[in-house]
PDB file of C-alpha atoms in Angstrom:
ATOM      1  CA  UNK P   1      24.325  39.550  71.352  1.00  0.00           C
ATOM      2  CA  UNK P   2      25.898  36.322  69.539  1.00  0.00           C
ATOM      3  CA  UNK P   3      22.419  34.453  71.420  1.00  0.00           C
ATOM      4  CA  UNK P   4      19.903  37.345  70.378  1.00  0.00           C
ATOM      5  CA  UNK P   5      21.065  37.073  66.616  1.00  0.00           C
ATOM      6  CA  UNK P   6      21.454  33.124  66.353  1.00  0.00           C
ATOM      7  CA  UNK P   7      17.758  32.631  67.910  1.00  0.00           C
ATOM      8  CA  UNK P   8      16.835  35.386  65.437  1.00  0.00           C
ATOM      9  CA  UNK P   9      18.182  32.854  62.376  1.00  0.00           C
ATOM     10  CA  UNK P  10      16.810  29.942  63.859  1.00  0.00           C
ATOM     11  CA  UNK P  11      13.306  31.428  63.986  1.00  0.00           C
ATOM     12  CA  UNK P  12      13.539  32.678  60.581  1.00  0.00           C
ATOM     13  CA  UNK P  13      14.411  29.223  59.374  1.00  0.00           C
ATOM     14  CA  UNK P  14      11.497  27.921  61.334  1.00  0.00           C
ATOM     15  CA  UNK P  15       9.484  30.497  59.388  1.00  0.00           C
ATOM     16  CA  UNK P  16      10.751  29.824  56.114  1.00  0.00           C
ATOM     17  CA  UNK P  17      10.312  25.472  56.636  1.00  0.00           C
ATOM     18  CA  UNK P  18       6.760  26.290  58.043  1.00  0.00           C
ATOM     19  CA  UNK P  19       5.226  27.967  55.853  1.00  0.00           C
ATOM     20  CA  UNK P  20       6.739  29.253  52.978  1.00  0.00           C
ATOM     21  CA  UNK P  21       8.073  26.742  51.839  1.00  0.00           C
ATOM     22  CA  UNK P  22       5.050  24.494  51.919  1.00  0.00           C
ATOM     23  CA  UNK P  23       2.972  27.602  50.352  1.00  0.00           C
ATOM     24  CA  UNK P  24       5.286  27.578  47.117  1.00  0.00           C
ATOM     25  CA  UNK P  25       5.084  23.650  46.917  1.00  0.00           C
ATOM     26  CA  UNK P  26       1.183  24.107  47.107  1.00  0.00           C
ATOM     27  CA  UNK P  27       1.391  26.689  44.045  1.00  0.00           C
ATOM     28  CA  UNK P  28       3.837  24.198  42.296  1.00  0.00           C
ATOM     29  CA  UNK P  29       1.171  21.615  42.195  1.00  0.00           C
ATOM     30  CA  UNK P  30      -1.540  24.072  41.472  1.00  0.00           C
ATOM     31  CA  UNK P  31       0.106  25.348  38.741  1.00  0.00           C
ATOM     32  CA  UNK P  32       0.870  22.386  37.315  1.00  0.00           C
ATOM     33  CA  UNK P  33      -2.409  21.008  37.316  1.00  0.00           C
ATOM     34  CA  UNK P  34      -4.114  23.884  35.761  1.00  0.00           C
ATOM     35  CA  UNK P  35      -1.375  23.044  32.874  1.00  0.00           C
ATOM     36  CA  UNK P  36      -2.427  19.768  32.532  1.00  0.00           C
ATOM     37  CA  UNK P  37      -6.063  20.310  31.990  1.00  0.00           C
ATOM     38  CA  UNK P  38      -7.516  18.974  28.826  1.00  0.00           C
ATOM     39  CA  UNK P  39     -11.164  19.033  27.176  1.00  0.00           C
ATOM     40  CA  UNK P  40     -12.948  16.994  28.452  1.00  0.00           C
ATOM     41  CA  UNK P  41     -11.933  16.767  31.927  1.00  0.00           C
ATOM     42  CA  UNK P  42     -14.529  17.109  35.042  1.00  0.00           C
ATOM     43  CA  UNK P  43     -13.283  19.958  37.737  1.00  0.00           C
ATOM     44  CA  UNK P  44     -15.267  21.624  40.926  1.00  0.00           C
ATOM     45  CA  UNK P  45     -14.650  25.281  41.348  1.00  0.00           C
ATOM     46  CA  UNK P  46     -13.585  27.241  44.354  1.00  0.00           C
ATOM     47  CA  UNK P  47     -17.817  27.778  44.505  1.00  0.00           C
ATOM     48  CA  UNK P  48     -18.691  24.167  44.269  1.00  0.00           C
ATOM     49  CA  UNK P  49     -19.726  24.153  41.007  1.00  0.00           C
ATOM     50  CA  UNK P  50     -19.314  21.192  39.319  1.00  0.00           C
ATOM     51  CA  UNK P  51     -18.620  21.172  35.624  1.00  0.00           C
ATOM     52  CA  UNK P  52     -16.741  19.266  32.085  1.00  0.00           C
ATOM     53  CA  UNK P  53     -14.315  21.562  30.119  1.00  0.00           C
ATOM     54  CA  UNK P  54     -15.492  21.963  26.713  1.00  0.00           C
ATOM     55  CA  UNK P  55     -12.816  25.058  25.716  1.00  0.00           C
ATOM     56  CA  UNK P  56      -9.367  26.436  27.288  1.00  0.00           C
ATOM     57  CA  UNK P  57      -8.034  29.683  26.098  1.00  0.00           C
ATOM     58  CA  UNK P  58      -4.768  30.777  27.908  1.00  0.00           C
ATOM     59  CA  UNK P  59      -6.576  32.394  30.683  1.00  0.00           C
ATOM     60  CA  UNK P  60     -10.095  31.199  30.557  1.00  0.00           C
ATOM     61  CA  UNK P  61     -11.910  28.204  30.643  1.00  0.00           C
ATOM     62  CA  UNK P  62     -15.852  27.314  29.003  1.00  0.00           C
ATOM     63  CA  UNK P  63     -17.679  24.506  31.345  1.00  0.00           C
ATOM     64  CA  UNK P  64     -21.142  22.426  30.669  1.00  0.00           C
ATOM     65  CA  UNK P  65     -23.124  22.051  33.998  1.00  0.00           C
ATOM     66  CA  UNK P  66     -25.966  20.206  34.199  1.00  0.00           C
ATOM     67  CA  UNK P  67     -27.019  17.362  31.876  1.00  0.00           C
ATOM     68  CA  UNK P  68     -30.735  18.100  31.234  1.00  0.00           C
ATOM     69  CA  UNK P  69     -30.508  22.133  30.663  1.00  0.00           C
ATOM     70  CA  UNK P  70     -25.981  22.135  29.672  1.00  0.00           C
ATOM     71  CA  UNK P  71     -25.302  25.472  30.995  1.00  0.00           C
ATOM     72  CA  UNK P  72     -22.120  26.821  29.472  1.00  0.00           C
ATOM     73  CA  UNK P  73     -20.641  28.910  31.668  1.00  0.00           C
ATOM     74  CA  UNK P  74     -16.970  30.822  30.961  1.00  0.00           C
ATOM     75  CA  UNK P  75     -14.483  31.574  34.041  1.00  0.00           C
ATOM     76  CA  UNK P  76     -11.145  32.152  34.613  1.00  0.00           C
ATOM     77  CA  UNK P  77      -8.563  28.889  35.133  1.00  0.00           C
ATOM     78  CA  UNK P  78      -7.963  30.716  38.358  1.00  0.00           C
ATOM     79  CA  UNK P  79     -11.626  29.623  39.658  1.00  0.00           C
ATOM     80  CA  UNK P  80     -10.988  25.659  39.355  1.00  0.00           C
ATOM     81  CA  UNK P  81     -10.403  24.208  42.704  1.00  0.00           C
ATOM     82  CA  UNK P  82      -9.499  20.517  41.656  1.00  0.00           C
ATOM     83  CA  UNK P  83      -9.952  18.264  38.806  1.00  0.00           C
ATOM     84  CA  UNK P  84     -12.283  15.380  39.690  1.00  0.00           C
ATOM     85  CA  UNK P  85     -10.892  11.810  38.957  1.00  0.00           C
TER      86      UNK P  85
END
């Protein structure tokens, strides 16, 4: 019984150093980098859309795409998949 329930502990630590923890660091970062985007900055979106922030609201972002035609296009912050350096 004492086995059974210590295996049972140890797998559940497994679980939890796997992957949960690593999935909460992963929103950590995320989160913080949505925090620290500014005007100006050039992101890619989770579509591949490539883009430079011209407005932030508090849940919604306004991009220019393009440099002949400067599409505006408005998402939410949730779309951006990175911020290009």
């Amino acid at each position: 019984m004492t086995t059974n329930l210590m295996f049972l502990v140890l797998m559940i630590g497994v679980f939890y150093f796997m992957i949960i923890r690593p999935q909460k660091n992963k929103q950590s970062k995320y989160r913080q980098m949505l925090e620290a985007l500014t005007v100006g900055d050039n992101i890619v979106t989770i579509e591949g859309i490539h883009g430079k922030v011209v407005k932030i609201d508090s849940d919604k972002i306004a991009i220019l795409t393009g440099k002949a035609n400067k599409t505006r296009l408005v998402m939410s912050k949730t779309a951006i998949d990175h911020i290009k350096k």
